Short mmCIF file of C-alpha atoms and ligand atoms in Angstrom, two decimals:
data_model
loop_
_atom_site.label_atom_id
_atom_site.label_comp_id
_atom_site.label_asym_id
_atom_site.label_seq_id
_atom_site.Cartn_x
_atom_site.Cartn_y
_atom_site.Cartn_z
CA MET A 1 119.00 -16.93 84.68
CA LYS A 2 122.31 -17.61 85.43
CA LEU A 3 124.58 -14.72 86.74
CA SER A 4 128.43 -14.25 85.58
CA LYS A 5 130.81 -15.78 88.00
CA ARG A 6 132.62 -12.61 87.90
CA VAL A 7 129.54 -10.54 89.33
CA LEU A 8 128.46 -13.64 92.04
CA GLU A 9 131.88 -13.69 93.67
CA MET A 10 132.01 -9.51 93.46
CA GLN A 11 131.10 -7.75 96.55
CA GLU A 12 128.72 -5.07 97.32
CA SER A 13 130.19 -1.38 97.94
CA VAL A 14 129.55 -1.78 102.16
CA THR A 15 129.64 2.04 102.33
CA LEU A 16 126.73 2.29 99.85
CA ALA A 17 124.53 -0.41 100.75
CA THR A 18 125.17 0.78 104.32
CA ALA A 19 123.70 4.07 103.69
CA ALA A 20 120.73 2.83 101.54
CA ARG A 21 119.94 0.97 104.72
CA ALA A 22 119.82 4.22 106.58
CA LYS A 23 118.27 6.25 103.91
CA THR A 24 115.38 3.98 104.31
CA LEU A 25 114.87 3.79 108.10
CA LYS A 26 114.81 7.68 107.33
CA ALA A 27 112.48 7.42 104.68
CA GLN A 28 109.89 4.96 107.50
CA GLY A 29 109.88 8.27 109.74
CA ARG A 30 112.87 6.49 112.03
CA ASP A 31 115.12 9.23 113.35
CA ILE A 32 118.46 8.41 112.31
CA LEU A 33 121.91 9.67 112.09
CA SER A 34 123.54 8.47 109.67
CA LEU A 35 127.70 8.76 109.73
CA THR A 36 127.83 6.23 106.62
CA LEU A 37 129.09 8.64 103.49
CA GLY A 38 132.25 9.54 102.32
CA GLU A 39 130.71 12.44 101.00
CA PRO A 40 131.37 16.70 101.89
CA ASP A 41 127.82 17.64 103.26
CA PHE A 42 128.48 21.43 101.17
CA PRO A 43 126.62 22.34 98.16
CA THR A 44 129.12 22.59 95.45
CA PRO A 45 130.69 26.19 95.35
CA LYS A 46 128.28 28.49 93.77
CA ASN A 47 131.53 29.71 90.77
CA ILE A 48 131.54 25.80 89.93
CA GLN A 49 127.60 25.78 89.55
CA GLU A 50 127.06 28.82 87.09
CA ALA A 51 130.50 27.73 84.99
CA ALA A 52 128.22 24.27 84.35
CA VAL A 53 125.11 26.58 83.67
CA ALA A 54 126.89 28.51 81.46
CA ALA A 55 128.55 25.78 79.74
CA ILE A 56 124.40 24.82 78.93
CA GLU A 57 123.68 28.44 78.23
CA ASP A 58 126.27 28.01 75.48
CA GLY A 59 125.22 24.94 74.08
CA LYS A 60 128.64 23.85 75.16
CA ALA A 61 127.10 20.93 77.13
CA SER A 62 125.29 18.96 74.14
CA PHE A 63 128.36 17.71 72.81
CA TYR A 64 130.25 14.31 73.34
CA THR A 65 134.13 15.03 73.99
CA VAL A 66 137.20 13.27 73.47
CA THR A 67 136.97 10.88 75.43
CA SER A 68 139.69 11.47 77.72
CA GLY A 69 138.52 14.84 78.78
CA LEU A 70 138.46 18.72 76.74
CA PRO A 71 141.96 19.83 76.31
CA GLU A 72 141.09 22.66 78.49
CA LEU A 73 140.48 20.93 81.50
CA LYS A 74 143.75 18.89 80.58
CA ALA A 75 144.90 21.97 80.86
CA ALA A 76 144.14 22.95 84.17
CA VAL A 77 145.00 19.81 85.20
CA VAL A 78 148.51 20.33 84.12
CA GLU A 79 148.49 23.91 85.76
CA TYR A 80 146.78 22.29 88.90
CA PHE A 81 149.91 19.45 88.59
CA ALA A 82 152.56 22.32 88.49
CA LYS A 83 151.08 23.98 91.36
CA HIS A 84 150.39 20.98 93.89
CA TYR A 85 152.61 18.30 93.30
CA GLY A 86 155.49 20.86 92.06
CA TYR A 87 156.72 18.98 88.81
CA ARG A 88 155.14 19.70 85.35
CA ILE A 89 153.39 16.72 82.99
CA GLN A 90 151.97 17.21 79.66
CA PRO A 91 148.28 17.34 78.37
CA ASN A 92 148.42 13.35 77.00
CA GLN A 93 149.55 12.61 80.53
CA VAL A 94 146.07 13.11 81.62
CA THR A 95 142.74 10.86 81.16
CA VAL A 96 139.41 12.58 82.39
CA ALA A 97 137.00 9.98 83.89
CA THR A 98 133.65 9.17 85.11
CA GLY A 99 134.65 9.83 88.92
CA ALA A 100 137.70 8.93 90.37
CA LYS A 101 136.05 5.62 90.90
CA PHE A 102 135.68 4.38 87.32
CA SER A 103 139.98 5.94 86.94
CA LEU A 104 140.89 3.05 89.18
CA TYR A 105 138.83 1.09 87.53
CA THR A 106 141.20 1.40 83.46
CA PHE A 107 144.00 1.30 85.88
CA PHE A 108 143.12 -1.88 86.67
CA MET A 109 142.05 -3.03 83.35
CA SER A 110 144.82 -1.48 81.59
CA VAL A 111 148.08 -2.79 83.90
CA LEU A 112 146.69 -6.57 85.05
CA ASP A 113 146.52 -9.75 83.67
CA PRO A 114 144.90 -12.87 85.14
CA GLY A 115 147.05 -14.08 88.12
CA ASP A 116 148.85 -10.70 88.72
CA GLU A 117 148.92 -10.02 91.70
CA ALA A 118 148.65 -6.48 93.59
CA LEU A 119 149.09 -5.46 96.79
CA ILE A 120 146.57 -3.47 99.13
CA PRO A 121 147.66 -2.50 102.50
CA THR A 122 144.84 -3.03 104.77
CA PRO A 123 142.83 -1.43 105.70
CA TYR A 124 141.72 -0.01 102.31
CA TRP A 125 139.30 1.86 100.30
CA VAL A 126 136.30 -0.83 99.60
CA SER A 127 136.32 -0.73 95.95
CA TYR A 128 140.02 -1.44 95.33
CA GLY A 129 139.82 -5.40 95.95
CA ASP A 130 137.03 -6.13 93.60
CA GLN A 131 137.93 -3.85 90.92
CA ILE A 132 141.28 -6.00 90.66
CA LYS A 133 139.08 -9.02 90.86
CA MET A 134 137.12 -7.94 87.85
CA ALA A 135 140.23 -7.56 85.83
CA GLU A 136 141.49 -11.06 87.11
CA GLY A 137 143.89 -10.00 89.58
CA ILE A 138 145.03 -10.99 92.84
CA PRO A 139 144.73 -8.65 95.32
CA VAL A 140 146.95 -9.56 98.08
CA PHE A 141 146.27 -8.15 101.18
CA VAL A 142 149.14 -6.67 103.29
CA GLN A 143 148.09 -6.20 106.85
CA ALA A 144 148.70 -2.79 108.82
CA THR A 145 147.84 -1.94 112.12
CA GLU A 146 146.72 0.87 114.91
CA GLU A 147 150.05 0.26 116.21
CA ASN A 148 151.77 1.48 113.23
CA ASP A 149 149.46 4.31 112.79
CA PHE A 150 147.73 1.84 110.02
CA LYS A 151 150.61 1.93 108.39
CA ILE A 152 152.66 -0.93 106.49
CA SER A 153 156.32 -1.21 106.16
CA VAL A 154 158.82 -2.15 103.31
CA GLU A 155 159.48 -5.02 105.71
CA GLN A 156 156.03 -6.04 105.33
CA LEU A 157 155.40 -5.27 101.44
CA GLU A 158 158.98 -7.56 100.35
CA ALA A 159 157.19 -10.16 102.78
CA ALA A 160 154.17 -10.10 100.85
CA ARG A 161 155.95 -9.76 97.53
CA THR A 162 156.11 -11.90 94.68
CA ASP A 163 157.01 -12.71 91.49
CA LYS A 164 153.55 -12.23 90.40
CA THR A 165 153.55 -8.79 92.20
CA LYS A 166 152.49 -6.27 89.35
CA VAL A 167 150.90 -3.59 91.37
CA LEU A 168 151.11 -1.59 94.65
CA VAL A 169 147.77 0.87 95.77
CA LEU A 170 148.53 3.54 97.84
CA ASN A 171 146.22 5.45 98.94
CA SER A 172 147.17 8.65 101.09
CA PRO A 173 145.45 10.19 103.24
CA SER A 174 143.95 7.02 103.70
CA ASN A 175 140.11 6.25 103.81
CA PRO A 176 138.89 4.93 106.20
CA THR A 177 142.34 5.04 108.32
CA GLY A 178 143.04 9.32 107.81
CA MET A 179 146.82 8.88 108.02
CA ILE A 180 148.96 10.22 106.18
CA TYR A 181 152.49 8.76 105.14
CA THR A 182 155.31 10.82 105.52
CA ALA A 183 158.23 12.23 102.70
CA ASP A 184 160.38 9.95 104.20
CA GLU A 185 158.42 6.40 104.52
CA LEU A 186 157.19 7.26 100.99
CA LEU A 187 160.45 7.66 99.46
CA ALA A 188 161.41 4.15 101.30
CA ILE A 189 158.87 2.61 99.75
CA GLY A 190 158.92 4.12 95.99
CA ASN A 191 162.52 3.36 95.65
CA TRP A 192 161.42 -0.37 96.69
CA ALA A 193 158.35 -0.68 94.15
CA LEU A 194 161.73 1.25 91.37
CA LYS A 195 164.05 -1.47 92.65
CA HIS A 196 161.15 -4.45 91.55
CA ASP A 197 159.67 -2.99 88.88
CA ILE A 198 156.02 -2.39 90.22
CA MET A 199 153.98 -0.30 89.35
CA ILE A 200 152.53 2.32 92.05
CA LEU A 201 148.62 3.63 92.07
CA ALA A 202 148.53 6.49 94.20
CA ASP A 203 145.20 7.05 94.90
CA ASP A 204 145.82 11.18 95.93
CA ILE A 205 141.91 12.00 96.39
CA TYR A 206 141.82 13.02 99.50
CA GLY A 207 145.04 15.13 98.84
CA ARG A 208 144.26 18.84 99.80
CA LEU A 209 141.98 17.30 103.03
CA VAL A 210 145.25 17.07 105.77
CA TYR A 211 144.35 18.99 109.03
CA ASN A 212 146.03 19.99 112.54
CA GLY A 213 149.57 20.89 110.77
CA ASN A 214 149.91 17.43 108.92
CA THR A 215 150.87 17.62 105.34
CA PHE A 216 150.42 15.36 102.19
CA THR A 217 153.31 14.60 99.61
CA PRO A 218 152.66 13.03 96.62
CA ILE A 219 154.72 9.93 96.29
CA SER A 220 154.76 11.06 92.47
CA SER A 221 157.21 14.13 93.47
CA LEU A 222 159.85 12.20 94.87
CA SER A 223 161.84 11.31 92.22
CA GLU A 224 160.94 11.54 87.98
CA GLU A 225 161.84 7.65 88.73
CA ILE A 226 159.36 6.95 91.29
CA ARG A 227 156.78 9.28 89.22
CA LYS A 228 157.35 7.07 85.99
CA GLN A 229 156.42 4.12 87.52
CA THR A 230 153.24 5.88 89.07
CA VAL A 231 149.45 6.75 87.99
CA VAL A 232 148.37 8.98 89.96
CA ILE A 233 144.65 9.41 90.75
CA ASN A 234 143.02 12.04 91.64
CA GLY A 235 139.23 14.53 91.34
CA VAL A 236 137.23 17.19 92.11
CA SER A 237 135.15 14.81 94.46
CA LYS A 238 136.05 15.36 97.69
CA SER A 239 138.04 18.71 97.42
CA TYR A 240 135.33 20.54 95.72
CA SER A 241 132.12 18.96 96.86
CA MET A 242 131.18 18.04 94.02
CA THR A 243 130.63 13.39 94.74
CA GLY A 244 128.06 13.80 92.36
CA TRP A 245 129.25 15.11 89.07
CA ARG A 246 131.11 12.31 88.36
CA ILE A 247 134.82 13.81 87.62
CA GLY A 248 138.25 12.08 88.31
CA TYR A 249 141.17 12.32 86.33
CA ALA A 250 144.37 9.69 85.87
CA VAL A 251 148.62 11.09 85.49
CA GLY A 252 150.93 9.03 84.08
CA GLU A 253 153.10 8.18 81.61
CA PRO A 254 151.50 8.40 77.63
CA GLU A 255 151.46 5.05 77.30
CA ILE A 256 149.34 4.03 80.14
CA ILE A 257 147.27 6.54 80.32
CA ALA A 258 146.47 6.17 76.46
CA ALA A 259 145.30 2.13 77.56
CA MET A 260 142.95 3.82 80.11
CA SER A 261 140.91 6.18 77.74
CA LYS A 262 140.88 3.10 75.37
CA ILE A 263 139.32 1.05 78.16
CA ALA A 264 136.51 4.27 78.52
CA GLY A 265 136.44 4.60 74.97
CA GLN A 266 134.68 1.53 74.86
CA THR A 267 132.45 1.57 77.84
CA THR A 268 131.78 5.20 78.94
CA SER A 269 133.03 7.80 76.20
CA ASN A 270 133.70 10.83 77.45
CA PRO A 271 132.76 12.37 80.88
CA THR A 272 128.87 14.34 80.69
CA THR A 273 130.50 17.34 79.21
CA VAL A 274 128.75 19.91 81.73
CA ALA A 275 130.35 18.40 84.70
CA GLN A 276 133.63 18.76 82.99
CA TYR A 277 133.38 22.56 82.80
CA ALA A 278 132.25 22.35 85.91
CA ALA A 279 135.36 20.75 86.78
CA ILE A 280 137.75 23.41 84.85
CA GLU A 281 136.29 26.19 86.82
CA ALA A 282 137.05 24.20 90.19
CA LEU A 283 140.98 23.48 89.66
CA THR A 284 141.17 26.88 87.69
CA GLY A 285 138.92 29.20 89.98
CA SER A 286 139.14 30.64 93.61
CA GLN A 287 139.80 28.14 96.25
CA ASP A 288 138.78 29.44 99.00
CA THR A 289 136.26 27.68 99.48
CA VAL A 290 138.37 24.28 99.02
CA GLU A 291 139.79 26.16 102.41
CA ASN A 292 136.71 27.17 103.95
CA MET A 293 135.14 23.26 103.48
CA ARG A 294 139.02 21.64 104.97
CA LEU A 295 138.79 23.98 107.85
CA ALA A 296 135.41 22.86 108.97
CA PHE A 297 136.61 19.29 107.98
CA GLU A 298 139.39 20.59 110.91
CA GLU A 299 136.82 21.27 113.64
CA ARG A 300 134.88 18.85 113.62
CA LEU A 301 138.10 16.16 113.88
CA ASN A 302 139.37 18.30 116.96
CA THR A 303 135.66 18.60 118.38
CA ILE A 304 134.43 15.11 118.22
CA TYR A 305 137.80 13.14 118.56
CA PRO A 306 138.22 13.83 122.10
CA LEU A 307 134.43 12.56 122.59
CA LEU A 308 134.52 9.53 120.14
CA ALA A 309 137.85 8.52 122.52
CA GLN A 310 135.02 8.73 125.77
CA VAL A 311 132.94 6.05 124.35
CA PRO A 312 133.45 2.70 126.23
CA GLY A 313 135.15 0.23 124.66
CA PHE A 314 135.83 2.73 121.69
CA GLU A 315 139.47 3.11 120.64
CA VAL A 316 140.64 5.78 118.08
CA VAL A 317 143.85 6.70 116.85
CA LYS A 318 143.22 10.34 115.49
CA PRO A 319 143.34 11.02 111.91
CA GLN A 320 145.71 13.23 110.21
CA GLY A 321 143.24 13.85 107.06
CA ALA A 322 140.32 12.54 105.20
CA PHE A 323 136.88 12.47 106.72
CA TYR A 324 136.90 9.34 108.57
CA PHE A 325 137.23 8.30 112.24
CA PHE A 326 138.32 4.44 112.38
CA PRO A 327 137.81 3.35 116.02
CA ASN A 328 138.72 -0.61 117.40
CA VAL A 329 135.82 -1.18 118.42
CA LYS A 330 137.39 -5.23 119.63
CA LYS A 331 136.32 -4.13 123.54
CA ALA A 332 133.04 -2.62 123.13
CA MET A 333 131.53 -5.37 121.07
CA GLU A 334 132.83 -8.01 123.77
CA MET A 335 131.21 -5.36 126.79
CA LYS A 336 128.09 -5.42 124.49
CA GLY A 337 128.41 -9.84 123.76
CA TYR A 338 128.84 -9.00 120.21
CA THR A 339 131.06 -11.48 118.18
CA ASP A 340 130.55 -10.03 114.94
CA VAL A 341 130.94 -6.53 113.80
CA THR A 342 127.84 -6.43 111.36
CA ALA A 343 125.57 -7.29 114.47
CA PHE A 344 126.96 -4.67 116.37
CA THR A 345 126.53 -2.22 114.31
CA THR A 346 122.59 -3.36 113.41
CA ALA A 347 122.25 -2.97 116.97
CA ILE A 348 122.88 0.38 116.90
CA LEU A 349 121.25 1.62 113.81
CA GLU A 350 118.48 -0.56 115.47
CA GLU A 351 118.28 0.79 119.52
CA VAL A 352 120.07 4.84 119.10
CA GLY A 353 119.55 4.89 115.31
CA VAL A 354 123.28 5.70 114.25
CA ALA A 355 124.22 4.40 110.89
CA LEU A 356 128.07 3.19 111.10
CA VAL A 357 129.70 1.24 108.40
CA THR A 358 131.60 -1.77 109.10
CA GLY A 359 135.13 -2.43 109.40
CA ASP A 360 134.53 -5.67 106.85
CA GLY A 361 134.57 -3.95 103.72
CA PHE A 362 137.40 -2.10 104.44
CA GLY A 363 139.51 -5.66 106.10
CA ALA A 364 139.16 -4.76 109.26
CA PRO A 365 136.43 -6.59 110.84
CA GLU A 366 137.26 -4.62 114.55
CA ASN A 367 136.62 -1.61 113.15
CA VAL A 368 133.96 0.90 112.50
CA ARG A 369 134.50 3.71 109.89
CA LEU A 370 132.34 7.30 110.82
CA SER A 371 132.26 9.66 108.41
CA TYR A 372 132.57 13.48 109.62
CA ALA A 373 131.32 14.94 106.83
CA THR A 374 127.98 15.93 108.37
CA ASP A 375 127.82 19.06 110.60
CA LEU A 376 128.80 18.95 113.88
CA ASP A 377 125.38 18.93 116.02
CA THR A 378 124.67 15.71 113.86
CA LEU A 379 128.22 14.40 115.00
CA LYS A 380 128.19 15.23 118.87
CA GLU A 381 124.42 14.27 118.92
CA ALA A 382 125.74 10.47 117.28
CA ILE A 383 128.03 10.42 119.35
CA ARG A 384 126.11 11.00 122.87
CA ARG A 385 123.78 8.33 121.82
CA LEU A 386 126.50 5.60 120.63
CA LYS A 387 127.84 6.25 124.62
CA ASP A 388 124.13 6.12 125.44
CA PHE A 389 124.23 2.80 123.83
CA MET A 390 127.22 1.26 125.35
CA GLU A 391 126.25 2.90 129.21
CA LYS A 392 123.04 0.48 128.79
C1 PLP B 1 139.82 6.46 98.15
C2 PLP B 1 138.97 6.92 97.84
N1 PLP B 1 139.78 6.87 96.13
C3 PLP B 1 138.47 7.09 95.24
C4 PLP B 1 137.66 7.47 95.68
C5 PLP B 1 136.44 7.33 94.45
O1 PLP B 1 135.93 9.11 94.13
P1 PLP B 1 134.98 9.63 92.55
O2 PLP B 1 133.85 9.66 93.83
O3 PLP B 1 135.54 10.51 92.11
O4 PLP B 1 134.37 8.51 92.09
C6 PLP B 1 136.85 7.21 96.76
C7 PLP B 1 135.57 7.26 96.96
O5 PLP B 1 135.26 7.40 97.94
C8 PLP B 1 137.76 7.21 97.91
O6 PLP B 1 137.31 6.86 98.99
#
């Protein structure tokens, strides 16, 4: 069989691939601690589960909904924005999708023509580049470094801009670095994008998961003009521990939102009906569990960060949000005689049974990603083993 050029050129999601490898070894009876997946380890809160059960029992979950989502869910997003973003949107500015990942895909498919360029601050979340390529756009990577807390500047964006630049992808708090742009930094970036008529794709999925007094500012909240230039991507996966339910959404100007719904209408149709009912409860019900989960992540961050910083050769910037550490392991690799990060993480997995994700899929081949979306005992034991590995 001859597969398409499109799929042959596509990268497999590095996070999903490493997680699968760890699961296989576990199934073979190996003692594996996996710090790979970007998935909260808490069960979906009870009130959300119950709303889903009620929707099934009431016979509401059996049918298609409007492709862009249940009116009640859009209304919940409208209220959520009034509360957390500080501005009012209309229901026709919301389209719900099968996960934020699919919202992102419909965005790129809606705005990019072949050869259009999209700027991606690097390190970046694994799927942006490949989704842009699927839409026949060109990902242009703008390198951020540890010295600048993994944040890019307007000067760097300007240096990367061409007359083909159509989109800027912003993900703050960031997966994988956990860094958050300040309001001032975002305002400068937003005004630069406005000046050059570049659309902003604001992936705000980790906006509720910020720690130690750090705050999340949505770029779309900074001015009316910037808001009109921005499509916000958000969802319930990370803040409500609902990764398996697959509900994300996009908020923007009605024209782009309608275009994104059109693509969903010819691909997935509506996101699963029962999951939409669960998402309504997530957004409108008690928010106590969200805060409890946030506090648990914060405790893990503050406990594990100093331990990780003591692992020989691991150099780590303290994250401000999300739930990942992204240490630079250049020195660690040198100490152990590795030049390639995949060989390095494979050795860690084989010798001490700790699964990490290599940084190359995030555009950072000297880094590894550790997710702290797992319990403290597992995290402490994993760091102990990493230390063992390095000291051997
Ligand atoms: C930065 C970022 N955006 C989007 C997503 C996709 O989230 P969802 O589960 O809603 O598809 C993820 C999930 O890992 C993510 O890390």
